[in-house]
mmCIF file of C-alpha atoms in Angstrom:
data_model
loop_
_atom_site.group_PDB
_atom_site.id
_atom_site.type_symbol
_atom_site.label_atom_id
_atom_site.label_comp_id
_atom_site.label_asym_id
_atom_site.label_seq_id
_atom_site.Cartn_x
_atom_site.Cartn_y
_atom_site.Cartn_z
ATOM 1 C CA UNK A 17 161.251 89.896 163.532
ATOM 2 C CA UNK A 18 164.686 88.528 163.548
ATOM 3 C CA UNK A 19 167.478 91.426 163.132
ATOM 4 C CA UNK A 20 169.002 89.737 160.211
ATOM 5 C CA UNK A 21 167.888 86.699 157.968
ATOM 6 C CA UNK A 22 169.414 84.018 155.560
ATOM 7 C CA UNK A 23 168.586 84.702 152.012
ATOM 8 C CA UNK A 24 168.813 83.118 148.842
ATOM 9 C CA UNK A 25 168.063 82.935 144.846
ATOM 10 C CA UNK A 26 167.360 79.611 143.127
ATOM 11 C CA UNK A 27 168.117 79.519 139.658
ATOM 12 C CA UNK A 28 167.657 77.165 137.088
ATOM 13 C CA UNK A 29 166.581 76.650 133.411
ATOM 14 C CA UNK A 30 163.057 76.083 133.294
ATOM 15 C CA UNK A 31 162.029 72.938 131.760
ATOM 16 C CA UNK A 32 159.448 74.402 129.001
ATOM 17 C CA UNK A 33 156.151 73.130 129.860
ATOM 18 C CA UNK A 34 157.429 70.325 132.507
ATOM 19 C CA UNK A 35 155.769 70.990 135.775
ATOM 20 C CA UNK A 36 157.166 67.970 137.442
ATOM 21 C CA UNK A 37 161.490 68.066 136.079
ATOM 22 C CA UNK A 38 160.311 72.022 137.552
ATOM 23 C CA UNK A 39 159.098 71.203 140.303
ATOM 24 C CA UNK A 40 161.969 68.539 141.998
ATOM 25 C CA UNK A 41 164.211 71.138 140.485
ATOM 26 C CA UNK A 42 162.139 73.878 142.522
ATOM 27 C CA UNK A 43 162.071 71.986 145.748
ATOM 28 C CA UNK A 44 165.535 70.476 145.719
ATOM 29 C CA UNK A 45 167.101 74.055 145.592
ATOM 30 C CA UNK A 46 165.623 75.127 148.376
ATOM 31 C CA UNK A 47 166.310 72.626 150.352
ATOM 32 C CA UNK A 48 170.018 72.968 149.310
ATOM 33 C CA UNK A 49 169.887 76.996 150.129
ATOM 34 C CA UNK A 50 168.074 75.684 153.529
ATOM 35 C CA UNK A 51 170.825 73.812 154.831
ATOM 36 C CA UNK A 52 172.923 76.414 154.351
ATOM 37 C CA UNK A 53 171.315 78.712 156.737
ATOM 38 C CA UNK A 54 168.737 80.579 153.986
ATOM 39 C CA UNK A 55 165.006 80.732 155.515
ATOM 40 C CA UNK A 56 163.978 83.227 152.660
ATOM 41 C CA UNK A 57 164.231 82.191 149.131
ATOM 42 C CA UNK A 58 163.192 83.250 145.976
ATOM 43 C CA UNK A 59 162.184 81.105 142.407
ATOM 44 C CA UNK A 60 161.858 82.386 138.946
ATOM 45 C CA UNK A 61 159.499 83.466 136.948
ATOM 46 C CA UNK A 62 156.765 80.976 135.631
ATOM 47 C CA UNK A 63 158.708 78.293 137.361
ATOM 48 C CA UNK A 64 156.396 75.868 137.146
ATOM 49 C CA UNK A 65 156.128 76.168 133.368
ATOM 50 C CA UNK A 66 157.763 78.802 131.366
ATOM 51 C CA UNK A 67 155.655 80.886 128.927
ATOM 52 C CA UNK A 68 154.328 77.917 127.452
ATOM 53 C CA UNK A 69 150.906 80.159 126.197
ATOM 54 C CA UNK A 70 149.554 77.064 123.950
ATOM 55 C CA UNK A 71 149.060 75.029 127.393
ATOM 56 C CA UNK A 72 148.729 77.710 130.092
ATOM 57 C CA UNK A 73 145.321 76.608 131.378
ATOM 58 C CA UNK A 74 145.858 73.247 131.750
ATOM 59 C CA UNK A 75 149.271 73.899 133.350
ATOM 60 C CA UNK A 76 147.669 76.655 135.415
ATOM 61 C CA UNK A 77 145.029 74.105 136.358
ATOM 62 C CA UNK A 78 148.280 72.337 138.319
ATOM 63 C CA UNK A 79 149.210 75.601 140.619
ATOM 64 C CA UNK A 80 146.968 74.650 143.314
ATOM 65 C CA UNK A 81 149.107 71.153 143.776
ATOM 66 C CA UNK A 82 152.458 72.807 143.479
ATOM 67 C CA UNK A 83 151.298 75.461 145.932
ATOM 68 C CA UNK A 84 150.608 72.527 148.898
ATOM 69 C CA UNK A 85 153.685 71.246 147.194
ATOM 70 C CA UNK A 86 155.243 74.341 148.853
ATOM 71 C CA UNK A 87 153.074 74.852 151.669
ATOM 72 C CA UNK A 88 154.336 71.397 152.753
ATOM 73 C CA UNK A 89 158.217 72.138 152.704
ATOM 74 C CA UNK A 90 157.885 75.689 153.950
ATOM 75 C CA UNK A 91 156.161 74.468 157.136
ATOM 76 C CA UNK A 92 158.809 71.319 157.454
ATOM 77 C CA UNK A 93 161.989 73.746 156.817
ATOM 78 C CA UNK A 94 160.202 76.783 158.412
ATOM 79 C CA UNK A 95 160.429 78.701 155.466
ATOM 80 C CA UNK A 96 159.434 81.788 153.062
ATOM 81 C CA UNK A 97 159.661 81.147 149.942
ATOM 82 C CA UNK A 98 158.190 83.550 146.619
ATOM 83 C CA UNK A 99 158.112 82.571 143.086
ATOM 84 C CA UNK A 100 155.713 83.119 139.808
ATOM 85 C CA UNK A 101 153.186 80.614 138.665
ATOM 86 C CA UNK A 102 150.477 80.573 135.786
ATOM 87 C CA UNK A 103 147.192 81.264 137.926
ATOM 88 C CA UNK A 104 143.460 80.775 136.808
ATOM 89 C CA UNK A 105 141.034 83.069 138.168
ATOM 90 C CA UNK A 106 137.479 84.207 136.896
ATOM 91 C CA UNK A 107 137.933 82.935 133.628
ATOM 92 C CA UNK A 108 140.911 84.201 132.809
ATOM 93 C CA UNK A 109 145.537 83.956 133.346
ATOM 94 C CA UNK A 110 147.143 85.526 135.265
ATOM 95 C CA UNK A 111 151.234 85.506 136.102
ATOM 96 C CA UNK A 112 151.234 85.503 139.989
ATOM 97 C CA UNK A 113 153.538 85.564 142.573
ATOM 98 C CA UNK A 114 152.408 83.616 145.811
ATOM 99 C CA UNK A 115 154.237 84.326 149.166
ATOM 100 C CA UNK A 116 154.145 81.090 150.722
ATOM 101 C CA UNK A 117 155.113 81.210 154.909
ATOM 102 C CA UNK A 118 155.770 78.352 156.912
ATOM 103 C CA UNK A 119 152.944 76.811 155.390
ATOM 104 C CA UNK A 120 150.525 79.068 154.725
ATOM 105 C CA UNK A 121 150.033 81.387 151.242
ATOM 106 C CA UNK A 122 150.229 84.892 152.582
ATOM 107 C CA UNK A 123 149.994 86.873 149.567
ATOM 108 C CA UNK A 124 149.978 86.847 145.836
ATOM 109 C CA UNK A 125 150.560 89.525 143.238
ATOM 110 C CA UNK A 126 149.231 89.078 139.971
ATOM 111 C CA UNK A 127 151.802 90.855 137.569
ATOM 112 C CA UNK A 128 150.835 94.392 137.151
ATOM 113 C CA UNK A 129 153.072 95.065 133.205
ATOM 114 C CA UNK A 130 152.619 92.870 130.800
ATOM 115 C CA UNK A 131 155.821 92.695 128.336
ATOM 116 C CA UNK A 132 153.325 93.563 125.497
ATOM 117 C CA UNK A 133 157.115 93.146 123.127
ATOM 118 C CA UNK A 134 156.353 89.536 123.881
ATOM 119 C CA UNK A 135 152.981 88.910 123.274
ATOM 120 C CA UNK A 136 152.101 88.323 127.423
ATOM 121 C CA UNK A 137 149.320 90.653 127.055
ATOM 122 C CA UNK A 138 147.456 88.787 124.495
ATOM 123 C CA UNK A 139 147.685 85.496 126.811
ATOM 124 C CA UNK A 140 147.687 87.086 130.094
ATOM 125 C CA UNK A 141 145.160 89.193 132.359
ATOM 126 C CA UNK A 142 147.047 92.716 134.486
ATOM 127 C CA UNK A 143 146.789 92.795 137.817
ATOM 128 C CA UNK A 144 145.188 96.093 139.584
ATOM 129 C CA UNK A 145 147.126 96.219 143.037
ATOM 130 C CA UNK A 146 151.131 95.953 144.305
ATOM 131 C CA UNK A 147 151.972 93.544 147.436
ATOM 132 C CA UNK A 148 153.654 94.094 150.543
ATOM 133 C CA UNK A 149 153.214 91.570 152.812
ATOM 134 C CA UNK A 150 154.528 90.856 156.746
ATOM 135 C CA UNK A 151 156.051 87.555 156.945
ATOM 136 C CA UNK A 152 158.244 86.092 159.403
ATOM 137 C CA UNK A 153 160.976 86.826 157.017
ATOM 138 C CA UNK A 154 160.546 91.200 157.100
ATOM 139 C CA UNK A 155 158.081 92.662 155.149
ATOM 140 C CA UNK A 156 158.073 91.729 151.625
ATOM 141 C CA UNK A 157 157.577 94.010 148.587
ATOM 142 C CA UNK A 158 157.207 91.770 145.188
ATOM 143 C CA UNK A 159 157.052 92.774 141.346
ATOM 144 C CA UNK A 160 157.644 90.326 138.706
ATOM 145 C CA UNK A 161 160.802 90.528 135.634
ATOM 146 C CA UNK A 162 159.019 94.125 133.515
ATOM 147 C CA UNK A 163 158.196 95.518 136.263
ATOM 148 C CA UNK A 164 161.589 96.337 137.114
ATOM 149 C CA UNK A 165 161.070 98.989 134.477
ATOM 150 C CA UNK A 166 158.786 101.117 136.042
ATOM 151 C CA UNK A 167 160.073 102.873 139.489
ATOM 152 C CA UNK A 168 156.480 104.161 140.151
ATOM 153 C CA UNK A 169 155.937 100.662 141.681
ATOM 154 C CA UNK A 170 159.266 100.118 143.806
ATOM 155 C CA UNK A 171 158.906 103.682 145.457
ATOM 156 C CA UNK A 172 155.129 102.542 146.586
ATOM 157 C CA UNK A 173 156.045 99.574 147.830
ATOM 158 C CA UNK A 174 159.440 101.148 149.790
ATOM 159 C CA UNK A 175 156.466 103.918 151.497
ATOM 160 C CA UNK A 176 154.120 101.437 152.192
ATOM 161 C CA UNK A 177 156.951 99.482 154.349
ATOM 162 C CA UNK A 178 158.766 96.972 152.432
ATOM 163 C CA UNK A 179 162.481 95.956 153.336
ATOM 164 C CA UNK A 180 163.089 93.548 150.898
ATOM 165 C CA UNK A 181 161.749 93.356 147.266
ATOM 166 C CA UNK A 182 161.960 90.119 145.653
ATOM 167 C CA UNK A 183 161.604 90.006 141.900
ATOM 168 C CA UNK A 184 160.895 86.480 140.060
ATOM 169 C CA UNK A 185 161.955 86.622 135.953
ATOM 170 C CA UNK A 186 162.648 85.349 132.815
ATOM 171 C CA UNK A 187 164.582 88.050 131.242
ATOM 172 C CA UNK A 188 166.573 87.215 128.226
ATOM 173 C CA UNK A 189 169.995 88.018 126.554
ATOM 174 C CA UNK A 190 170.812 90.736 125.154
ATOM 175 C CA UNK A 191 169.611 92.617 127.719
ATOM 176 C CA UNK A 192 171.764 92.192 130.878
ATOM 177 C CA UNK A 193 173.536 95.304 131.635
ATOM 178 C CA UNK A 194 169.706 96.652 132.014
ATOM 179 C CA UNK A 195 169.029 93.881 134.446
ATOM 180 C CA UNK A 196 172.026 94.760 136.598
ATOM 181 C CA UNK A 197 171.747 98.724 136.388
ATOM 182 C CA UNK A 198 168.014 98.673 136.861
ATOM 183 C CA UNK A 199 168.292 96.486 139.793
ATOM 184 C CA UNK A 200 171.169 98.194 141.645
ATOM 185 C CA UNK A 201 169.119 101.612 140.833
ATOM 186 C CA UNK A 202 165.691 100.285 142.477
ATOM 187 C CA UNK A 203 167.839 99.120 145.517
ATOM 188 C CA UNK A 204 169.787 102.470 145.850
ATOM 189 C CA UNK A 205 166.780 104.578 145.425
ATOM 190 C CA UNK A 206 164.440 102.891 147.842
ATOM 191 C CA UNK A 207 166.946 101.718 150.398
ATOM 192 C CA UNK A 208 166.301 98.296 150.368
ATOM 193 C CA UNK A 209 167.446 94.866 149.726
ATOM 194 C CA UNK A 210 166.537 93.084 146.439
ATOM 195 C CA UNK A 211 166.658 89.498 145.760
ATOM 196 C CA UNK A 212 166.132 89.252 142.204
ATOM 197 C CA UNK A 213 166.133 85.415 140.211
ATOM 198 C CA UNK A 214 166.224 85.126 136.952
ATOM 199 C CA UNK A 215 166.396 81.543 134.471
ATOM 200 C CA UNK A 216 169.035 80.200 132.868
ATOM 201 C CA UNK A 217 169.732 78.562 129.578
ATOM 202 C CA UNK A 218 167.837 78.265 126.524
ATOM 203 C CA UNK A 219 163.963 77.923 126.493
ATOM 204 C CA UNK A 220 162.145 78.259 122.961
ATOM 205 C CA UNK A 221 163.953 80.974 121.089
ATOM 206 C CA UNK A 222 165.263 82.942 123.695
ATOM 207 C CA UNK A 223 168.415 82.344 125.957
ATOM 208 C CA UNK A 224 168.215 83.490 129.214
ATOM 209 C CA UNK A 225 171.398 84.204 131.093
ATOM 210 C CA UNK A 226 170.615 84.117 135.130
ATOM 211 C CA UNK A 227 172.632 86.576 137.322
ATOM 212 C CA UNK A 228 170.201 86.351 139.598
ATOM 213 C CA UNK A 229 170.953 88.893 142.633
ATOM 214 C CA UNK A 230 171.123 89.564 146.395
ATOM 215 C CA UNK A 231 171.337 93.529 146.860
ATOM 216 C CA UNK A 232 171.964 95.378 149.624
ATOM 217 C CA UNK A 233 170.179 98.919 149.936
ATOM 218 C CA UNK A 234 173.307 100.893 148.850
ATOM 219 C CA UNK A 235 173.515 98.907 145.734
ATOM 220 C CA UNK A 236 176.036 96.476 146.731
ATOM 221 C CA UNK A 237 175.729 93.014 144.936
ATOM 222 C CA UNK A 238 176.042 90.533 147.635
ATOM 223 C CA UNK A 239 175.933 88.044 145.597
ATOM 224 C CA UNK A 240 175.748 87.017 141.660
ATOM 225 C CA UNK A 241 174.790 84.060 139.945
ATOM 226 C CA UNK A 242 176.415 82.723 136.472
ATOM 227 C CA UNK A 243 175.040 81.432 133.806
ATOM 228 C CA UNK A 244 173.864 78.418 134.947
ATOM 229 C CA UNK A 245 171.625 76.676 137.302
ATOM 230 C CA UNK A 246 173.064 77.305 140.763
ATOM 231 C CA UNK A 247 172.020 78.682 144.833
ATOM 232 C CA UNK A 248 173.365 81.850 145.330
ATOM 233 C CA UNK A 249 172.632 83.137 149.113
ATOM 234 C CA UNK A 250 173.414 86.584 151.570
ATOM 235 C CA UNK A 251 172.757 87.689 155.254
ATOM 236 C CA UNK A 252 170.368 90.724 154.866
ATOM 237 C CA UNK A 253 170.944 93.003 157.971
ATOM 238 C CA UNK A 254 168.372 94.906 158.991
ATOM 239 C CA UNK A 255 170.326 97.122 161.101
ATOM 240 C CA UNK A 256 172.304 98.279 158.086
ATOM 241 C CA UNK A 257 169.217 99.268 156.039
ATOM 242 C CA UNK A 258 168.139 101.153 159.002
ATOM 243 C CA UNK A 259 171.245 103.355 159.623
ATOM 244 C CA UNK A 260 171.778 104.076 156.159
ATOM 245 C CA UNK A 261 168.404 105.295 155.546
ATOM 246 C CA UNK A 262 169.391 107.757 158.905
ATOM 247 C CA UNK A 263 172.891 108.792 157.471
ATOM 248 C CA UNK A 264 171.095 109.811 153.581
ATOM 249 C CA UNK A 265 167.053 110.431 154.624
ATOM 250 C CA UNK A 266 165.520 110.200 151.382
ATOM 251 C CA UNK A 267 162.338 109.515 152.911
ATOM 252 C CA UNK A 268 162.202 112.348 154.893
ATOM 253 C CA UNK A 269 163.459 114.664 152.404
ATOM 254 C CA UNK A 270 160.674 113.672 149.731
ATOM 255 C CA UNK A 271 158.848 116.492 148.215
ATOM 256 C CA UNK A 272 155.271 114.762 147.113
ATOM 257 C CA UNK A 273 153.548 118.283 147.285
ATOM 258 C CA UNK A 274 156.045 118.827 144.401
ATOM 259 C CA UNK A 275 155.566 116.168 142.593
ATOM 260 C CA UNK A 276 152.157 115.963 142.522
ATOM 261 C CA UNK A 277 150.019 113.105 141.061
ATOM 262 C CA UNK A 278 151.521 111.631 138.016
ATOM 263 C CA UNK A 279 149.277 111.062 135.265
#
C-alpha cells in the first residue's frame, strides 16, 4: 500500500430522478479530481437518483449499468471510487454503497439506519453488517449520511482496521453545524481520516448545503466544500495517522472489560 494517497469529494446537486444528467455529472468529476492527482474519490448519497421513493425500483433496476459504468473508468484511471446507489435485492431496496477498485466491485454496504424522520424506512430494507474493505487505496471503512449519528459503528469499523471512512449523504439544511461537529468527532475519536460528500442545492423540499469534507485523524479539515457543486481533494498520510495514534494510544488504553456489551 502506497504511504500516502490522493483523495477527493465530488459534490454536486443531484438531478431528482435523472440517472443519466447524474451520471455524466458523476463521471466527469472524477475524472476532473483524477487529473489532479486524486486515485480515491468519494460520490454522494443516492447519486444516481436522489430519494425519488415513487420510482426506486425501476431506477434501482439501472444500478447494475452505472456500476460497469464505473467499473469501466476505475480500471482506465486506476481508481477507487465509493458512492450510494438504490439496490434491488430479494425482493426488496436497499441504499448501498459499492466500493468499486480498478475495475472490480469490492464491497458494498447496504445502509445499516434508516432516517425513519424521513420516511426511508417505509421505502427502504436495513442492512445487518458494517464494511471494511482492503483496496489498493488503504483499507476502507464506509457508513452512509445517519449513520454518522451513531459512534457504535465508527469505533467497529476503526478495531476491525479501517484508515479511512468514507461517508456518502444527502443531509439537509438546517442541520450543518451537526454535520461538521459529528464528523470532526468520529475522526478524532477513531484516529482516522474521513472523506465525507454531501449534495448540494435544492432537491424536492429540502435544500441541501454540501461541505463535503476531507479529515485528518486529529480533526483537522483538510479541505471544505461550499455550497455548490465543486471537487474538493487532500493527501491522506498514512504515516501521520500512525504516529499520532503512538503519541495519544486510545486503542491501547480501551477498557472493553468495562464497558461491557451494550444493549
Amino acid at each position: 500500500m502506497e504511504q500516502e494517497i490522493g483523495a477527493a469529494a465530488v459534490q454536486f446537486n443531484v438531478a431528482f430522478g435523472d440517472v443519466e444528467t447524474n451520471l455524466q455529472q458523476a463521471l466527469a468529476g472524477l475524472r476532473r479530481v483524477r487529473q489532479n492527482g486524486c486515485r480515491l474519490a468519494v460520490l454522494p448519497e443516492m447519486w444516481s437518483s436522489g430519494y425519488d421513493y415513487k420510482r426506486l425500483a425501476a431506477l434501482a433496476a439501472q444500478t447494475p449499468r452505472i456500476l460497469g459504468e464505473l467499473q469501466r473508468l476505475t480500471e482506465e484511471l486506476d481508481m477507487v471510487v465509493v458512492g450510494s446507489l438504490a439496490e434491488q435485492a430479494g425482493g426488496k431496496l436497499y441504499n448501498t454503497a459499492f466500493v468499486v477498485d480498478r475495475g472490480q466491485t469490492v464491497g458494498s454496504y447496504r445502509k445499516l439506519h434508516l432516517f425513519s424522520t424521513m420516511g426511508e424506512d417505509r421505502f427502504l430494507a436495513a442492512g445487518d453488517r458494517t464494511l471494511v474493505v482492503p483496496t489498493s487505496a488503504g483499507r476502507l471503512g464506509v457508513a452512509i449520511c445517519y449513520d454518522l449519528r451513531f459512534p457504535e459503528q465508527f469505533r467497529k469499523m476503526a478495531l476491525e482496521g479501517a484508515e479511512i471512512i468514507c461517508l456518502p449523504a444527502e443531509w439537509p439544511r438546517p442541520r450543518e453545524e451537526h454535520w461538521r461537529t459529528l464528523l470532526r468527532a468520529r475522526a478524532i475519536e477513531n484516529q482516522l481520516f474521513i472523506i465525507a460528500t454531501n449534495c448540494c442545492g435544492p432537491q424536492g423540499n429540502l435544500d441541501f448545503f454540501g461541505m463535503s469534507m476531507l479529515i485528518a485523524p486529529r480533526g483537522e479539515v483538510l479541505a471544505e466544500a461550499g455550497d455548490t457543486p465543486t471537487e474538493i481533494t487532500a493527501r491522506f498520510r498514512f504515516e501521520e495517522m500512525a504516529k499520532y495514534r503512538y503519541q495519544i494510544p486510545c486503542f491501547r488504553d480501551r477498557r472493553p472489560e468495562i464497558y461491557g456489551t451494550l444493549p
